[in-house]
Tab-separated table of C-alpha atoms in Angstrom:
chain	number	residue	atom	x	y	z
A	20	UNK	CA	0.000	0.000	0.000
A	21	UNK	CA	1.299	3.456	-0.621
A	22	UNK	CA	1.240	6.078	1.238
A	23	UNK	CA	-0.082	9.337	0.400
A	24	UNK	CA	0.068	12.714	1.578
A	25	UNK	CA	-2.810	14.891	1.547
A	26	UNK	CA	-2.000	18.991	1.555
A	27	UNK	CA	-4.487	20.731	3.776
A	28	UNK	CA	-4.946	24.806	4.009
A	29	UNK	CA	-6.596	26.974	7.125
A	30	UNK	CA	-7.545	30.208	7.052
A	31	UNK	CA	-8.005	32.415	9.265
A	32	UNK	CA	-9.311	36.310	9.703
A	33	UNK	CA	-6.221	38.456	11.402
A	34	UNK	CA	-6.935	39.588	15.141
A	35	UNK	CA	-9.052	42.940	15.114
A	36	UNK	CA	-7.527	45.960	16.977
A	37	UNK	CA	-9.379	46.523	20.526
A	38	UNK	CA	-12.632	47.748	20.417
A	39	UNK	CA	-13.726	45.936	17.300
A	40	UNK	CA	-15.067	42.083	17.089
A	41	UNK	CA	-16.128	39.680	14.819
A	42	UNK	CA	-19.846	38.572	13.870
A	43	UNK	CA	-21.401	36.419	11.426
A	44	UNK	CA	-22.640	38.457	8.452
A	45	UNK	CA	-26.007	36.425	8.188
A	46	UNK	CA	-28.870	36.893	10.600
A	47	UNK	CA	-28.270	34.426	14.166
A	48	UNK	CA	-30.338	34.061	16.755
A	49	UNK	CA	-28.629	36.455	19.316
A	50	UNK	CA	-28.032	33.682	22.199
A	51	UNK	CA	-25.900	31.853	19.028
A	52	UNK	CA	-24.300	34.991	18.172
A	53	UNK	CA	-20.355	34.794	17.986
A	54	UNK	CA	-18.383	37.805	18.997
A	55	UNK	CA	-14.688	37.431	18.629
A	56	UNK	CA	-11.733	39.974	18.696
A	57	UNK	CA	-9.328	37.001	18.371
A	58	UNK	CA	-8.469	35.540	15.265
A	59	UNK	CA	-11.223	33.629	13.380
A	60	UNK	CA	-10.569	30.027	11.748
A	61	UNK	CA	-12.450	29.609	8.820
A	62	UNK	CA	-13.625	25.886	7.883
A	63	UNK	CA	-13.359	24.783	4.870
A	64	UNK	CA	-17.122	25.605	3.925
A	65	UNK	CA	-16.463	29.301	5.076
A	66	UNK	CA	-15.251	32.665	3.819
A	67	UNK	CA	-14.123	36.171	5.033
A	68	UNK	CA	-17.613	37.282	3.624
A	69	UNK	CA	-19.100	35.461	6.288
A	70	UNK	CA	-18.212	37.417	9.162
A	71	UNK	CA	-18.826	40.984	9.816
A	72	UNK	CA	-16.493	43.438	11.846
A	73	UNK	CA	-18.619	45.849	14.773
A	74	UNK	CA	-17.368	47.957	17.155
A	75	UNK	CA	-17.267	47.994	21.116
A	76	UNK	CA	-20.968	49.568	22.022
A	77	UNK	CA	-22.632	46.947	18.924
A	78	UNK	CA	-21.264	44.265	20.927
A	79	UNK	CA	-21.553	45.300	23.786
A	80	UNK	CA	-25.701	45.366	23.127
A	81	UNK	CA	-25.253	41.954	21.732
A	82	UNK	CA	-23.617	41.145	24.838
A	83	UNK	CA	-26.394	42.668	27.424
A	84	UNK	CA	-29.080	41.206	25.521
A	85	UNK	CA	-26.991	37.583	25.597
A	86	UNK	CA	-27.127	38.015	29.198
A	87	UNK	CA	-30.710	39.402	29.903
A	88	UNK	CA	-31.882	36.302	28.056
A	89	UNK	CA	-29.924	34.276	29.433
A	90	UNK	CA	-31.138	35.258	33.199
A	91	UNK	CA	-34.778	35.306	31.884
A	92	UNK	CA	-33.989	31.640	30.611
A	93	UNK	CA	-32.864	30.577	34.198
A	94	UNK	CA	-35.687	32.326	35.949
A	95	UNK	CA	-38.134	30.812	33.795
A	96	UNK	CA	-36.683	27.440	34.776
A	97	UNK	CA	-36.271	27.780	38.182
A	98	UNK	CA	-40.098	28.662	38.533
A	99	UNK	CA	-41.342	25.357	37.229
């Protein structure tokens, strides 16, 4: 049997300066919403025209929201 060598490339979106972060371009439900001022690894299905670049006071609405729904979610559970 031979062996063979497969080649395989990553990309990935540069880290963003602070006060800027990542999103995805397309519409997410916000508790899914990804925010990122790291560097982003794209999978092979995925391009730099999926992701969106926002700056501190966008994310950090994304961010409260994430969290008031989050509490809401846990107070709805603990009443039942």
């Amino acid at each position: 049997m031979e062996i063979q060598v497969e080649k395989i490339v990553v990309n990935r979106l540069k880290k963003l300066p602070d006060g800027y972060f990542y999103t995805q371009a397309t519409e997410v439900e916000i508790q899914n919403r990804v925010l990122s001022d790291g560097p982003i690894w794209l999978s092979c299905n995925s391009t730099e025209d999926d992701w969106k670049i926002i700056n501190q006071e966008e994310a950090d609405a994304i961010k409260a929201e994430q969290e008031r729904l989050a509490a809401e979610s846990l107070d709805s559970q603990t009443e039942q």
